[in-house]
PDB file of C-alpha atoms in Angstrom:
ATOM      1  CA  UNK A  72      -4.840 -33.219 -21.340  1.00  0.00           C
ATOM      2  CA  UNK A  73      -2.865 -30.898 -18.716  1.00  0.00           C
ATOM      3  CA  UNK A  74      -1.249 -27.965 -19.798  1.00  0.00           C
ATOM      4  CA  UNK A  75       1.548 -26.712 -17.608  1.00  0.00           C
ATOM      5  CA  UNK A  76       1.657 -22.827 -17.325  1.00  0.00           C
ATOM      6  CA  UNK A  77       5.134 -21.477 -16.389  1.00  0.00           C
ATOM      7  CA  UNK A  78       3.836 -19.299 -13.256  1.00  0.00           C
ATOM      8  CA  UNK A  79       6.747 -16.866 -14.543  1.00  0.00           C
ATOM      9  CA  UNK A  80       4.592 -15.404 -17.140  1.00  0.00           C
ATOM     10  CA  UNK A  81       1.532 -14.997 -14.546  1.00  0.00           C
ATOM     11  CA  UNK A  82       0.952 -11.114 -14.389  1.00  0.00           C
ATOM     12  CA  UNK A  83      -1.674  -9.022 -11.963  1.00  0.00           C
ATOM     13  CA  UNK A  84      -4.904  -9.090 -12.731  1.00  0.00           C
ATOM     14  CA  UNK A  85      -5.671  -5.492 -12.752  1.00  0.00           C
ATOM     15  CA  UNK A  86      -8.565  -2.570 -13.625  1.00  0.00           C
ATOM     16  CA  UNK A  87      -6.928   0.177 -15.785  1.00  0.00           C
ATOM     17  CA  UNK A  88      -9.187   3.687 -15.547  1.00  0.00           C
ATOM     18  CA  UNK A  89      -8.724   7.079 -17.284  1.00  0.00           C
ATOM     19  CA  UNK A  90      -6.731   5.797 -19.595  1.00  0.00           C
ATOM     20  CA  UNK A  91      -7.138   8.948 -21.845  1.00  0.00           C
ATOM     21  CA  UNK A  92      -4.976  11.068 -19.426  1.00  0.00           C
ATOM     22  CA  UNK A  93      -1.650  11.486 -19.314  1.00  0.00           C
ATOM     23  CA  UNK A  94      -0.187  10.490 -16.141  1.00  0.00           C
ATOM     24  CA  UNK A  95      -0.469   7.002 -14.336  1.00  0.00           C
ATOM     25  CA  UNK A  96      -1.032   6.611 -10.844  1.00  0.00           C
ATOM     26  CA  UNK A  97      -1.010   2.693  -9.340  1.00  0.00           C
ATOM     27  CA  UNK A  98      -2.903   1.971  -5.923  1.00  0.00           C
ATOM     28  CA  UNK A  99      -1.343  -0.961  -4.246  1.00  0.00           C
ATOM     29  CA  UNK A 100      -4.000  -2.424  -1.449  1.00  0.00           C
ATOM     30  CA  UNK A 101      -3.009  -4.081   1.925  1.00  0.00           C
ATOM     31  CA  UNK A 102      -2.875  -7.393   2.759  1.00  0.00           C
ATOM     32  CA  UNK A 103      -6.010  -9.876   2.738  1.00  0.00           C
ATOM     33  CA  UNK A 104      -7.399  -6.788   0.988  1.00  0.00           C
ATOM     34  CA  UNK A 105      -8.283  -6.182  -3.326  1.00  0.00           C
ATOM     35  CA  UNK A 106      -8.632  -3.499  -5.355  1.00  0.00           C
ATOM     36  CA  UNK A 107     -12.082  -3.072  -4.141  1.00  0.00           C
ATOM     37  CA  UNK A 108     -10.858  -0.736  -1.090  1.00  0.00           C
ATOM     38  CA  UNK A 109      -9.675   2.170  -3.290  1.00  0.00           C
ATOM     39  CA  UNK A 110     -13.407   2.006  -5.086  1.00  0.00           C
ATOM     40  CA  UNK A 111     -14.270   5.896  -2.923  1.00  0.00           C
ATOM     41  CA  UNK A 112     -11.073   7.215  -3.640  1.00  0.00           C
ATOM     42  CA  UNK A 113     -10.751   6.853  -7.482  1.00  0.00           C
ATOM     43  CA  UNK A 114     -13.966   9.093  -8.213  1.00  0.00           C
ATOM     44  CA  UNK A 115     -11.975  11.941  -6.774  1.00  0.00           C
ATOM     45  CA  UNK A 116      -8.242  11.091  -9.186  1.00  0.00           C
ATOM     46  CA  UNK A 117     -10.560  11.287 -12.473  1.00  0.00           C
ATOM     47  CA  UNK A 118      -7.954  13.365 -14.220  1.00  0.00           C
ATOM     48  CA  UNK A 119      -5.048  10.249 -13.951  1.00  0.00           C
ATOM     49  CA  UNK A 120      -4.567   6.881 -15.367  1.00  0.00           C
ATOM     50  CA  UNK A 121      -5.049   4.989 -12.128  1.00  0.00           C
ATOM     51  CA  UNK A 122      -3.987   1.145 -12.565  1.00  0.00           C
ATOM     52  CA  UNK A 123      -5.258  -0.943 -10.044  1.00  0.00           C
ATOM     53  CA  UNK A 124      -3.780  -4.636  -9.252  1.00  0.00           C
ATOM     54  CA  UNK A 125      -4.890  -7.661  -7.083  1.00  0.00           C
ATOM     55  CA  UNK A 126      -1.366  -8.294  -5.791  1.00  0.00           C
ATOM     56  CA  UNK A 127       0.041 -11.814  -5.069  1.00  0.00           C
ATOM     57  CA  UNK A 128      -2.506 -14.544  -3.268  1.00  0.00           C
ATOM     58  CA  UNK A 129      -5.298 -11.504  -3.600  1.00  0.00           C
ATOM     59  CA  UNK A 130      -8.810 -12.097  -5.197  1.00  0.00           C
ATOM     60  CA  UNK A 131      -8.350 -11.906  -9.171  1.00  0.00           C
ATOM     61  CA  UNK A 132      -4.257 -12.613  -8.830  1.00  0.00           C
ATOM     62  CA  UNK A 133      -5.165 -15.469  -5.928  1.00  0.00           C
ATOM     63  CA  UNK A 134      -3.085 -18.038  -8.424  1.00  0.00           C
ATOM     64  CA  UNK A 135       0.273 -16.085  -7.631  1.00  0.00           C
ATOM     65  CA  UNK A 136       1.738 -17.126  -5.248  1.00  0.00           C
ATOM     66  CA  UNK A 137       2.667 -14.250  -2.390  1.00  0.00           C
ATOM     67  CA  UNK A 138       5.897 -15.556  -2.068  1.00  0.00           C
ATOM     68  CA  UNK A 139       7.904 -12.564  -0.351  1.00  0.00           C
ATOM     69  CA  UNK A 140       7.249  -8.020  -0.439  1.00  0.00           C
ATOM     70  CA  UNK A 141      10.082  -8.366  -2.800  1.00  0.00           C
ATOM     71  CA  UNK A 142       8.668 -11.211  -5.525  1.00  0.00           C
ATOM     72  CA  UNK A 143       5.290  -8.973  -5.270  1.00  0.00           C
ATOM     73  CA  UNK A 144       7.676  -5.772  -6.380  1.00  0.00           C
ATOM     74  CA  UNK A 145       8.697  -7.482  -9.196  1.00  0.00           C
ATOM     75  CA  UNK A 146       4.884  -8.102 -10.098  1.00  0.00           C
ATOM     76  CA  UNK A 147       4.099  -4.549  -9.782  1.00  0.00           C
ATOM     77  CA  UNK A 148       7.395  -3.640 -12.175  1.00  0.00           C
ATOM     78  CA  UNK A 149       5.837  -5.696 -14.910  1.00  0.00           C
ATOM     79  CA  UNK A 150       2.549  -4.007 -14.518  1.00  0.00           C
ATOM     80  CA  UNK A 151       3.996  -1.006 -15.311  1.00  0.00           C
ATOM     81  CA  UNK A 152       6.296  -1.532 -17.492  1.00  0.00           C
ATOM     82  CA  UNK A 153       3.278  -2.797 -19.496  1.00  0.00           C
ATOM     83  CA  UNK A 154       0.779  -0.343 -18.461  1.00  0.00           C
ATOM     84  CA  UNK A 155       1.750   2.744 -16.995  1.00  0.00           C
ATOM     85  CA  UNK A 156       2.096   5.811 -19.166  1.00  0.00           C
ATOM     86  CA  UNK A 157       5.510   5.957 -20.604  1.00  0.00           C
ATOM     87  CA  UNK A 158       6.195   2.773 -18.379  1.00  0.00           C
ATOM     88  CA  UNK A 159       6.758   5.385 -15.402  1.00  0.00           C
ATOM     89  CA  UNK A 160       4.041   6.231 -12.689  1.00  0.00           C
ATOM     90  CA  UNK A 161       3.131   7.832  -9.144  1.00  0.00           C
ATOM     91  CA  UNK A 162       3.142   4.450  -6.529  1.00  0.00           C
ATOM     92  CA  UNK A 163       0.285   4.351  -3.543  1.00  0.00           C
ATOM     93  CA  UNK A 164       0.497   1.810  -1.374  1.00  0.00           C
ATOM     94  CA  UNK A 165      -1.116   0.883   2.042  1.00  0.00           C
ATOM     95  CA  UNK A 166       0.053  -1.510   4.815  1.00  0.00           C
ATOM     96  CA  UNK A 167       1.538  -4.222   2.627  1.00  0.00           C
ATOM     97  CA  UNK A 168       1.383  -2.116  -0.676  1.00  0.00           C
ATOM     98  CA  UNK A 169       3.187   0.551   1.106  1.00  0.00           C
ATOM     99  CA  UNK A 170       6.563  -2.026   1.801  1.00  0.00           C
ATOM    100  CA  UNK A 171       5.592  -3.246  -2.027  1.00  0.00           C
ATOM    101  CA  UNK A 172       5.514   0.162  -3.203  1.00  0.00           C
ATOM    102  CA  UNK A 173       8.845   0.586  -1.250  1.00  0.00           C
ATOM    103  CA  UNK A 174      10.587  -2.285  -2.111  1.00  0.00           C
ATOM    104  CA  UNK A 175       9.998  -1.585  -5.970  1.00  0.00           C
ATOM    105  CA  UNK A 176      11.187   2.154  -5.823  1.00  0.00           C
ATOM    106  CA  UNK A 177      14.495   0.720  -4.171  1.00  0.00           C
ATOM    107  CA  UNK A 178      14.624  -1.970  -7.154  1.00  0.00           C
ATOM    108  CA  UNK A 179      13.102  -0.398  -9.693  1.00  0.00           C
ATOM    109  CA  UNK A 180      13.799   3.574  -9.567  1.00  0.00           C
ATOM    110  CA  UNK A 181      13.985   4.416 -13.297  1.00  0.00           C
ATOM    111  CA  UNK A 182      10.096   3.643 -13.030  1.00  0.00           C
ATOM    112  CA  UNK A 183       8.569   5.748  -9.956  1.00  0.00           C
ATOM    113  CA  UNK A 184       8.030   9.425 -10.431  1.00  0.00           C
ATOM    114  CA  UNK A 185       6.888   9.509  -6.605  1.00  0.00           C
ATOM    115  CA  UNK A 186       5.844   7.531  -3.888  1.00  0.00           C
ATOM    116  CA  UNK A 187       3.301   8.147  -1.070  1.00  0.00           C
ATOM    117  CA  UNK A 188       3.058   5.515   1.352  1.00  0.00           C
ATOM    118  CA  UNK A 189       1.126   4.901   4.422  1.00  0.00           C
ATOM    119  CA  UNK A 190       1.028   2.522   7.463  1.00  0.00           C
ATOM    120  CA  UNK A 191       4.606   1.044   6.215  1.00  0.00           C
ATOM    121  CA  UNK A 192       6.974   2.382   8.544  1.00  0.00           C
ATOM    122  CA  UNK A 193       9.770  -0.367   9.235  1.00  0.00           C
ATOM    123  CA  UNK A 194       8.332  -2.307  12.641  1.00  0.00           C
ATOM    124  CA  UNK A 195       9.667  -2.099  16.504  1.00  0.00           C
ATOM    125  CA  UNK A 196       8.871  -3.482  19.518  1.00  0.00           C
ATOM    126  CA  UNK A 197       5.647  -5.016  20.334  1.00  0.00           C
ATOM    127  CA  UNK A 198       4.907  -4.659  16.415  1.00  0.00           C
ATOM    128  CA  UNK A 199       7.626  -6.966  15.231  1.00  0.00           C
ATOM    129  CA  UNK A 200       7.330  -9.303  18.091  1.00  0.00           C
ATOM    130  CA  UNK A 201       3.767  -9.835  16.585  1.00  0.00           C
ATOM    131  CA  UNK A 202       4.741  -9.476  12.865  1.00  0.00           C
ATOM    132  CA  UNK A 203       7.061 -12.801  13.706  1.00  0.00           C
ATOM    133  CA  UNK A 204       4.073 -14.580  15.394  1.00  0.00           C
ATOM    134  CA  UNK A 205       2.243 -15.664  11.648  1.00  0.00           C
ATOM    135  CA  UNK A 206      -0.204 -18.036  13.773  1.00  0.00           C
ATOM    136  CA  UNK A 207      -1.129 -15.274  16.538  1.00  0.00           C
ATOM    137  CA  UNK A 208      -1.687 -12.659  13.391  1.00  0.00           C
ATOM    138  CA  UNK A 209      -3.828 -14.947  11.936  1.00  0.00           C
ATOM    139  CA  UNK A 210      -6.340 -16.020  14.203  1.00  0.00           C
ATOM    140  CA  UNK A 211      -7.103 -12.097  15.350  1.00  0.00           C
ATOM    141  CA  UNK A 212      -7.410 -10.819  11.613  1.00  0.00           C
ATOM    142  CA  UNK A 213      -9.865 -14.114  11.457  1.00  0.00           C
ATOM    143  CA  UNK A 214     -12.019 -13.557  14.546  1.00  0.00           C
ATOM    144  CA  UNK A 215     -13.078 -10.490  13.567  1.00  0.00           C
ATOM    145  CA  UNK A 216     -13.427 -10.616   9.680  1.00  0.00           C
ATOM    146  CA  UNK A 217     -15.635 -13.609  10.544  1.00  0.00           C
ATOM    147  CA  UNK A 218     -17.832 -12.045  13.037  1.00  0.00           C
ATOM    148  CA  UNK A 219     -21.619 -12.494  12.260  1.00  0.00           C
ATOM    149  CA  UNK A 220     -21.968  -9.750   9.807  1.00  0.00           C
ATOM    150  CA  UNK A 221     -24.568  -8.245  11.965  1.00  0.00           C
ATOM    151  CA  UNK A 222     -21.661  -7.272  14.614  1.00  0.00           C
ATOM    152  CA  UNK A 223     -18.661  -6.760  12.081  1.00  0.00           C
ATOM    153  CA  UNK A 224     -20.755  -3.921  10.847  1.00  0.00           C
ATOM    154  CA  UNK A 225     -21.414  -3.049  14.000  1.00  0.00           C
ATOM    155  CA  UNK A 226     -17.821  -3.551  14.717  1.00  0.00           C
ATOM    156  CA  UNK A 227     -16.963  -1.080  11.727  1.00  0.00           C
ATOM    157  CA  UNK A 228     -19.177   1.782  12.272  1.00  0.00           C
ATOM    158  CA  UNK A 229     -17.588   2.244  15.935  1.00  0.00           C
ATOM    159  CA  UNK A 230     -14.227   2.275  14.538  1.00  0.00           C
ATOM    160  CA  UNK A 231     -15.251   4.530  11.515  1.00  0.00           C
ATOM    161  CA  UNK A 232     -15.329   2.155   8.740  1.00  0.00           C
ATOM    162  CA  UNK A 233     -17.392   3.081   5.844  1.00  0.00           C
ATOM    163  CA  UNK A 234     -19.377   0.280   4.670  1.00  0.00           C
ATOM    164  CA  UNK A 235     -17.601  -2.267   2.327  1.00  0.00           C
ATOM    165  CA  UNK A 236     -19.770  -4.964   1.520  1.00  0.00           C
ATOM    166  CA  UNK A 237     -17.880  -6.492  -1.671  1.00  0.00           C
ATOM    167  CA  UNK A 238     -14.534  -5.472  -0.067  1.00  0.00           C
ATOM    168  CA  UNK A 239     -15.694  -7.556   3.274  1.00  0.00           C
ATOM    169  CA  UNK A 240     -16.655 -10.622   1.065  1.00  0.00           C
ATOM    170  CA  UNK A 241     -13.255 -11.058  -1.015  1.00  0.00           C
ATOM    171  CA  UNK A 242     -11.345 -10.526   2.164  1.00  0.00           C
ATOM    172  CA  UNK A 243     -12.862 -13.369   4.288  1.00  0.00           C
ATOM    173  CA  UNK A 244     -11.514 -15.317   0.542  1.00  0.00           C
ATOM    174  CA  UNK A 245      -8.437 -13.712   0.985  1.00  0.00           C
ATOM    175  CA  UNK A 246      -7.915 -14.621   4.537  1.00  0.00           C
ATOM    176  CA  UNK A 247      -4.980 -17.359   4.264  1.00  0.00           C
ATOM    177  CA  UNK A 248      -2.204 -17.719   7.435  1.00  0.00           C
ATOM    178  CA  UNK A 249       0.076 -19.019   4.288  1.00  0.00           C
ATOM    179  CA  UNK A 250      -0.806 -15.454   2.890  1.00  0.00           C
ATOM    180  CA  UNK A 251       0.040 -13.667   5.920  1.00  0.00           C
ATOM    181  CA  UNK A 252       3.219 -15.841   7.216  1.00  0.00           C
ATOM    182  CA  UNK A 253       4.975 -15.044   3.106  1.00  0.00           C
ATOM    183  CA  UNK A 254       3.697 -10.921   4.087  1.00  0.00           C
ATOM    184  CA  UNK A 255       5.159 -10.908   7.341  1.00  0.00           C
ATOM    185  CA  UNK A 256       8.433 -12.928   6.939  1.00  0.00           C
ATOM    186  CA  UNK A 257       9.640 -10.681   4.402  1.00  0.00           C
ATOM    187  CA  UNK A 258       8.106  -6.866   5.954  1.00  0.00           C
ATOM    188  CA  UNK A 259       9.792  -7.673   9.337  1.00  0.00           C
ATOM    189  CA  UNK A 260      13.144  -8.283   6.912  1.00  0.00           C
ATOM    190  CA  UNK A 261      12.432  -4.479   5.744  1.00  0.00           C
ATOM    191  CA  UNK A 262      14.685  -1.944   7.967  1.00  0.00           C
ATOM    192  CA  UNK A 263      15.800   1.600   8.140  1.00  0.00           C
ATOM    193  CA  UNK A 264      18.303   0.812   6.388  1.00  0.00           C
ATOM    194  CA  UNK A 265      16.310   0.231   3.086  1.00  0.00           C
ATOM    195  CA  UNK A 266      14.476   3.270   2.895  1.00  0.00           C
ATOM    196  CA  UNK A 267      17.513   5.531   2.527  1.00  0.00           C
ATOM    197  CA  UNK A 268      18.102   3.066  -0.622  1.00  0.00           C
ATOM    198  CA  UNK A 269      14.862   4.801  -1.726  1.00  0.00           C
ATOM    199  CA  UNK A 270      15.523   7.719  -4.952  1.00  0.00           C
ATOM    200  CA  UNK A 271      12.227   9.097  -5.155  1.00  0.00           C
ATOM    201  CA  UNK A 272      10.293  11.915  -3.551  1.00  0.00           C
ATOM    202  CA  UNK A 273       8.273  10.134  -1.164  1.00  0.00           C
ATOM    203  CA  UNK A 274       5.491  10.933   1.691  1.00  0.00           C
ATOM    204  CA  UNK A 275       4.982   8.610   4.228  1.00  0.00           C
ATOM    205  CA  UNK A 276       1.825   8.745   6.511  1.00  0.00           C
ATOM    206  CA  UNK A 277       0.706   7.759   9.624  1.00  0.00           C
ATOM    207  CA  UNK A 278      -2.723   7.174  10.659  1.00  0.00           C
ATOM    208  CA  UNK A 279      -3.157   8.931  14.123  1.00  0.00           C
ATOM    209  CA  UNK A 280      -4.887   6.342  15.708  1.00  0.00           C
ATOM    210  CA  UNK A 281      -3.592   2.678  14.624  1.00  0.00           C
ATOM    211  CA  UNK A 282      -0.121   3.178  12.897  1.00  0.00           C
ATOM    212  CA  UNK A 283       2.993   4.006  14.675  1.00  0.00           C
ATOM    213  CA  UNK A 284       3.979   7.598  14.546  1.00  0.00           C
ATOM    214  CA  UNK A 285       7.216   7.942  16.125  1.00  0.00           C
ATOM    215  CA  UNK A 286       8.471   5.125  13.463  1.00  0.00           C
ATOM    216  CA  UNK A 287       7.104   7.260  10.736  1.00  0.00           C
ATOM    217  CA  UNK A 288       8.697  10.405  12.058  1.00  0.00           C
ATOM    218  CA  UNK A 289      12.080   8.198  12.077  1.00  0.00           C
ATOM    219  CA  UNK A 290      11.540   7.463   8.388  1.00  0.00           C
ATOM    220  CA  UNK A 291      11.164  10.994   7.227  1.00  0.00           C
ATOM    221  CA  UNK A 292      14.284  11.892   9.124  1.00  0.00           C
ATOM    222  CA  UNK A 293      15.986   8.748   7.259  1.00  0.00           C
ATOM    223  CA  UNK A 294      14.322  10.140   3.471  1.00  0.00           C
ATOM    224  CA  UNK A 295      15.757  13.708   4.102  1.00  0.00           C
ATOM    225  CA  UNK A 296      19.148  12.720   4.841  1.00  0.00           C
ATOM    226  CA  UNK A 297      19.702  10.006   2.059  1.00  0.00           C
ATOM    227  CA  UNK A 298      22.866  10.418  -0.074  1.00  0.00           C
ATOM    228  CA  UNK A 299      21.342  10.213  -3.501  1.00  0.00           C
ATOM    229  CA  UNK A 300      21.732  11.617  -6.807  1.00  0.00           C
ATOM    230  CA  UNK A 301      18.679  13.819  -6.499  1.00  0.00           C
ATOM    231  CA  UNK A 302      18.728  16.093  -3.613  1.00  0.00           C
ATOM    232  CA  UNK A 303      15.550  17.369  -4.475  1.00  0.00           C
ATOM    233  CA  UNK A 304      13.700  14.395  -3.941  1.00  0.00           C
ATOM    234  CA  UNK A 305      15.210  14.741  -0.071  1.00  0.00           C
ATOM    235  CA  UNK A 306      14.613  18.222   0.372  1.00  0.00           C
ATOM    236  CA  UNK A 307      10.791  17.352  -0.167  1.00  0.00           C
ATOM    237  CA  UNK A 308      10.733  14.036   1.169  1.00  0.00           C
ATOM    238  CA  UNK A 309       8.999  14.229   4.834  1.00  0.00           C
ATOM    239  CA  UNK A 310       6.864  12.663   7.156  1.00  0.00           C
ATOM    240  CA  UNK A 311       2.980  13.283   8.159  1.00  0.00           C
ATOM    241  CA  UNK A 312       0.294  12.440  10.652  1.00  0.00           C
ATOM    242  CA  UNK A 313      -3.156  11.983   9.500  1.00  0.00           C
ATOM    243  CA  UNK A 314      -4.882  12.054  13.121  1.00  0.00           C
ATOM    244  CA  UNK A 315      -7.791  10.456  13.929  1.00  0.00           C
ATOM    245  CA  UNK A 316      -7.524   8.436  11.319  1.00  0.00           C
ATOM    246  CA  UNK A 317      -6.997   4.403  11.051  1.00  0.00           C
ATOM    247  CA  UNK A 318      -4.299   1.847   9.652  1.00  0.00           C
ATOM    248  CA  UNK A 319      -6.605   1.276   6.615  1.00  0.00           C
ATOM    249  CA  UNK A 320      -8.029   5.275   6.296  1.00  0.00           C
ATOM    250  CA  UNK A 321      -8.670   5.014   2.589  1.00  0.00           C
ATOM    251  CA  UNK A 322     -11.838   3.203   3.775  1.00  0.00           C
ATOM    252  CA  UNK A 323     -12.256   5.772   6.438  1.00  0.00           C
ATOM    253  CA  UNK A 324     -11.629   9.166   4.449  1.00  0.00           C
ATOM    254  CA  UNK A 325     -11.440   8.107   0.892  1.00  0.00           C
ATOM    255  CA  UNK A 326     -11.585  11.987  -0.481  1.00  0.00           C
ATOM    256  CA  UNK A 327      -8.763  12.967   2.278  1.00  0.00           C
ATOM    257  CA  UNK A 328      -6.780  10.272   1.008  1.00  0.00           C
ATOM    258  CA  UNK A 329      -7.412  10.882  -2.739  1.00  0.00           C
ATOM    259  CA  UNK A 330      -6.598  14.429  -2.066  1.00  0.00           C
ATOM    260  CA  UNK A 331      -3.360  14.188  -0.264  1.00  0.00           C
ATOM    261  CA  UNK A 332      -2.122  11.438  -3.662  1.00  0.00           C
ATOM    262  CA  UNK A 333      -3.091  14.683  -5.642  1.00  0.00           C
ATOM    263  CA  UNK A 334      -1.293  17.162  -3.501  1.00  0.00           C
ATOM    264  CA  UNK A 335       2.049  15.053  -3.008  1.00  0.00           C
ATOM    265  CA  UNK A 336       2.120  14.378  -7.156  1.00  0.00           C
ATOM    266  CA  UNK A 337       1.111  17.881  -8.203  1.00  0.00           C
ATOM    267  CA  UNK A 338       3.858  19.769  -5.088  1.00  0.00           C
ATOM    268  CA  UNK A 339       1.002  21.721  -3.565  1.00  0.00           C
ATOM    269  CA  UNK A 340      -0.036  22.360  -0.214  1.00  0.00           C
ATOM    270  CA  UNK A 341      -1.525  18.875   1.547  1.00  0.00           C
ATOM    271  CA  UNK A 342      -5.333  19.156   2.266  1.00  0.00           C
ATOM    272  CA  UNK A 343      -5.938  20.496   6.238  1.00  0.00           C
ATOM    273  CA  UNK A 344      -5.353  17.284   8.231  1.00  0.00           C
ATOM    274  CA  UNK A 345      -1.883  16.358   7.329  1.00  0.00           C
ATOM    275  CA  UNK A 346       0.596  17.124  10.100  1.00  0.00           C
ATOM    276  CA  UNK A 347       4.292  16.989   9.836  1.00  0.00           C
ATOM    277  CA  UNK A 348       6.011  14.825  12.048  1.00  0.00           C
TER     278      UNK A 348
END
């Protein structure tokens, strides 16, 4: 006998931690990623609920379908509506999480108390001409995820990479162009535009080395000079530069990273390392 499952009522599979404290903080990963690459930066938010999802096409949520950034924001409202402490929490996201994180502050406000995003500045140039190329995107992301592990690791020290054995393993699973052709139709679709639709306080990030700075110096100009209801949320809104560091730094630096989410929800000082831009 076959029983049909309406794939409406799918939800994230998720790991909820802390769940004694108070406030909630979700981690959204990056695409062909899991939940696995926030595992060093956790140990250092042990005083907040942190809720942390597979996201569409991902690992433990692989039988959702990724359809678009925005069907994935929809996803994450559920979780915490659900989950999150008073149904409200502090969004992460990197890479793709950072446009899901986006996308669902723009849709969802009433449930983001702040957002700190990184490597999800809205693309230009040679960026978007290669966002648009799914095939091209592909087949680099699969040459070297697939390199004998021997030189991948190799491959990762050079660049800085702390090692990431279970992370490496669900990624080659993850690795789907169908995956990365839903991602990348809909984050090329995301524009300037969109993130002055954005109500909440947010901090976007660049990594120094991989991520594209000037973009993210465009977006904190955009965040400051939204006409919103809450001026205070543009008045602290801004734009930083993490130099030195990668696209996907919370592997990198986890305790940087976890210490900047602290700094941004808590409005003290960010940790030596964060530059305005």
């Amino acid at each position: 006998m076959t029983t049909k499952i309406d794939i409406t009522d799918l939800t994230l599979s998720f790991t909820s931690l802390n769940d004694h404290q108070a406030s909630t903080i979700v981690l959204l990963h990056g695409g062909l990623s899991c939940r696995l690459e926030w595992a060093e930066v956790v140990p250092f938010l042990s005083d907040y609920h942190i809720l942390l999802p597979d996201l569409p096409s991902h690992s433990e949520s692989r039988d959702i379908e990724l359809k678009s950034i925005e069907d994935a924001a929809t996803h994450v409202s559920r979780l915490i509506r659900a989950h999150a402490h008073g149904s409200r929490a502090h969004v992460v996201g990197l890479s793709m999480g950072g446009f899901i994180a986006q996308r669902f502050a723009i849709e969802h406000p009433s449930l983001v108390s702040s957002l700190f995003v990184s490597g999800a500045e809205p693309y230009r140039g040679l960026r978007l001409f290669i966002a648009r190329q799914p095939r091209i995107l592909y087949w680099a992301v699969w040459i070297i995820l697939f390199l004998p592990d021997w030189l991948y690791w190799q491959y990762a020290s050079w660049i800085g990479f702390r090692r990431h054995e279970a992370l490496l393993v669900e990624m080659r699973r993850n690795c789907s162009q169908e995956m990365l052709r839903n991602e990348f139709a809909s984050i090329v679709r995301y524009k300037l535009e969109d993130v002055t639709k954005i109500q909440a306080r947010m901090l976007a990030v660049a990594g120094g080395k991989q991520d594209d700075v000037e973009a993210t110096a465009v977006v904190g100009e955009a965040l400051r000079s939204r006409k919103i209801k809450d001026y205070h949320s543009n008045d602290f809104s801004r734009a930083v530069v993490v130099k030195g560091a990668l696209h996907a730094w919370n592997i990198q630096h986890p305790e940087l990273f976890a210490r900047g989410i602290r700094a941004w929800i808590e409005g003290t000082d960010l940790p030596h390392g964060f530059e305005d831009i």
